[in-house]
Coordinates of C-alpha atoms in Angstrom, one line a residue:
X1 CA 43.3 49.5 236.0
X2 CA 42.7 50.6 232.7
X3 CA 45.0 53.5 232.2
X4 CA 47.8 53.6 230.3
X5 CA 50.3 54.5 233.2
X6 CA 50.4 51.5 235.9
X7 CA 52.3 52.3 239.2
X8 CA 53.6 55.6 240.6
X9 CA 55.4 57.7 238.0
X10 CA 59.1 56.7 237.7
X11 CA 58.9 53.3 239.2
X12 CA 59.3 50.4 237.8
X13 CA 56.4 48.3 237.7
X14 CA 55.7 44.2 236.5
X15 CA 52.9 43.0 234.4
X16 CA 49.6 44.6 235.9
X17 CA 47.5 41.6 234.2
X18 CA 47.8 39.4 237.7
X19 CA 45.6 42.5 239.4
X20 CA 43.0 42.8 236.5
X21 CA 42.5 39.0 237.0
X22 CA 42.1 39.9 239.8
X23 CA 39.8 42.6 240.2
X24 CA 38.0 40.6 237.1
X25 CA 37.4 38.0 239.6
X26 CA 36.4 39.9 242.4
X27 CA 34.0 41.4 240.0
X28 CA 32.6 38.0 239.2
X29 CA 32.2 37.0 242.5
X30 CA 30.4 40.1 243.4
X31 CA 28.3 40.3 240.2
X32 CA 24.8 39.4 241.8
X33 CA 25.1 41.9 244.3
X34 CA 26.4 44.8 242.0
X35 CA 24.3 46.6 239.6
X36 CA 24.1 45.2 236.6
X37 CA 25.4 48.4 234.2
X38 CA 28.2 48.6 236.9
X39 CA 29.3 45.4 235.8
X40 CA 28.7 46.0 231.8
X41 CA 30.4 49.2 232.6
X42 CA 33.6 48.5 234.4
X43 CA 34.0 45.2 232.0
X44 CA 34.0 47.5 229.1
X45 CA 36.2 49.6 230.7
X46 CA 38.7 46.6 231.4
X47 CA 38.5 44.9 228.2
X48 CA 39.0 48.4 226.5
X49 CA 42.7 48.7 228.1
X50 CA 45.7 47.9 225.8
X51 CA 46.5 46.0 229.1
X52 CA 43.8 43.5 228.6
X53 CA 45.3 40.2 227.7
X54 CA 42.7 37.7 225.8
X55 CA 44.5 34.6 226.7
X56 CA 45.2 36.1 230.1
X57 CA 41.6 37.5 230.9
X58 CA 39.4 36.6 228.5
X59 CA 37.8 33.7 231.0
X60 CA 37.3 35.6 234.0
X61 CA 35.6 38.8 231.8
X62 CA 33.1 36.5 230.6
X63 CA 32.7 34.9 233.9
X64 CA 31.7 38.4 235.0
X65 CA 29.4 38.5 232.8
X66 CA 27.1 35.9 233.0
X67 CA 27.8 35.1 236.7
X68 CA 24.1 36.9 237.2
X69 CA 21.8 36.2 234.2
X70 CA 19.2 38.1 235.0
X71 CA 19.4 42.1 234.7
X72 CA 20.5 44.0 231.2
X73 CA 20.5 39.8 230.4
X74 CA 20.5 41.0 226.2
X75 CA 23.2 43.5 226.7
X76 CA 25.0 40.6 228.7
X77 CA 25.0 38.3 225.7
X78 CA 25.9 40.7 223.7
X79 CA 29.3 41.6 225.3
X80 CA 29.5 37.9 226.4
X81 CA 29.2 37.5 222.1
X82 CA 31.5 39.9 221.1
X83 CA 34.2 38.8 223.8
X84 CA 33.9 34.8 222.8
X85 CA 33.6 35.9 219.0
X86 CA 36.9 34.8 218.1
X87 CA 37.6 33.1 221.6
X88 CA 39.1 29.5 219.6
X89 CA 42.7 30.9 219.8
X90 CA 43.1 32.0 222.9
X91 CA 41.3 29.1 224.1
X92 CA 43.7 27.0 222.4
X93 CA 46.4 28.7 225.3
X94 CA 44.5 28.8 228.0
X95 CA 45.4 27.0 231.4
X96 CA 42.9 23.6 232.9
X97 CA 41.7 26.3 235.3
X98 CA 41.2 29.3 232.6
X99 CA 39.1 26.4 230.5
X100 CA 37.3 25.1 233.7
X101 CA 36.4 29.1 234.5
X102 CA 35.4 29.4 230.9
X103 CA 33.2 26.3 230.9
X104 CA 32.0 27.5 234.3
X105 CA 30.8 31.0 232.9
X106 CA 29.2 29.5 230.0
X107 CA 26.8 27.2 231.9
X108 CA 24.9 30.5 232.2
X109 CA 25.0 31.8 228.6
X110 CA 22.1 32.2 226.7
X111 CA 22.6 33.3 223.4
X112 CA 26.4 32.1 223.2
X113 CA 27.1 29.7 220.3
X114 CA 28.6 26.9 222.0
X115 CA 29.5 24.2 220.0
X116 CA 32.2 26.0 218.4
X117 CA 33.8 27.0 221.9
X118 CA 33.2 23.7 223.2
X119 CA 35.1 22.5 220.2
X120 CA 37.8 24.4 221.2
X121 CA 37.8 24.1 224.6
X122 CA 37.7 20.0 224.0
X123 CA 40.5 20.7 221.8
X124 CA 43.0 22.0 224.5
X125 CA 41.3 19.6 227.1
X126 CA 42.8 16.5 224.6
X127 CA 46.4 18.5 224.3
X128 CA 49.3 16.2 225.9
X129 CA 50.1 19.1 228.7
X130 CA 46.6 19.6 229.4
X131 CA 46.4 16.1 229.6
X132 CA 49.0 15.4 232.0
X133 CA 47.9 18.2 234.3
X134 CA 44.7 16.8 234.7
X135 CA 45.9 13.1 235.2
X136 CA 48.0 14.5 238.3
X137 CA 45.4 16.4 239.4
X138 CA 41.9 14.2 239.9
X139 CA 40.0 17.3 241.4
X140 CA 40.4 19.4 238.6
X141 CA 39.4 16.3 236.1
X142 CA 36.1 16.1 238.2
X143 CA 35.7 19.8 238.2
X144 CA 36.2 20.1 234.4
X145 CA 34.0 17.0 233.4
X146 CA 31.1 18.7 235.8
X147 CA 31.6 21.7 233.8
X148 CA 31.5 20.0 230.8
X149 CA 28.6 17.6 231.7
X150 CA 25.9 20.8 233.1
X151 CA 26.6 21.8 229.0
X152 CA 25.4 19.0 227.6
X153 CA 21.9 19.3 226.0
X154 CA 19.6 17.2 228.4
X155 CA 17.6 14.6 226.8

């Protein structure tokens, strides 16, 4: 997943990014039932690649990350930090469903600063595409205003 050859030798290949979504997912899914420095371990691994796109994969790495809170939970942030540290342009590309998976994620983060990646994400949310995407879809508007809403600071 991470080297730098993809395929067998000598064939040609497309874009691997669709299977490390993939796997990242899988991965996220999984991530209560893995051990924890499994999960730090192979995300590092992925994120590590030259194949690792941001705008591509950035949403489901940090999904993987804090899908389960509570082992290496410091170590977690940490990565989960480092990965959303300059996260406002690829947000500002990112798909309804890569911000609704992003918003998902960060319902869990602890030590994320949020109101700058809420800013961002809001910021795409309001974009004319975006926009009309969501109008044609109501089940993703619910989704993404649930996801938005469980951020909110209670009061």
């Amino acid at each position: 997943m991470s080297a730098a050859a993809w395929g067998p030798a000598g064939a040609r290949t497309g874009s691997p990014g669709p299977a490390i979504r993939l796997v990242l997912r899988s991965l996220a899914t999984d991530a209560h039932r893995l051990p924890s420095a499994d999960v730090l371990r192979l995300v590092r691994l992925i994120r590590a690649s030259s194949r690792f796109d941001d705008a591509e994969h950035l949403p489901a790495a940090v999904e993987c990350l804090l899908a389960d809170p509570t082992p290496f939970a410091d170590e977690r942030d940490l990565l989960s930090g480092e990965l959303l540290a300059d996260a406002a342009p690829v947000i500002r590309g990112l798909s309804p469903q890569g911000c609704l998976s992003l918003l998902t994620a960060l319902a869990y983060a602890r030590t994320v600063a949020l109101a700058t990646i809420l800013a961002a994400i809001d910021e795409r949310l309001a974009a004319p595409d975006v926009r009309d995407r969501i109008r044609t879809d109501p089940d993703l508007a619910v989704r993404l205003a649930d996801a938005r809403d469980r951020l909110r600071p209670s009061s």
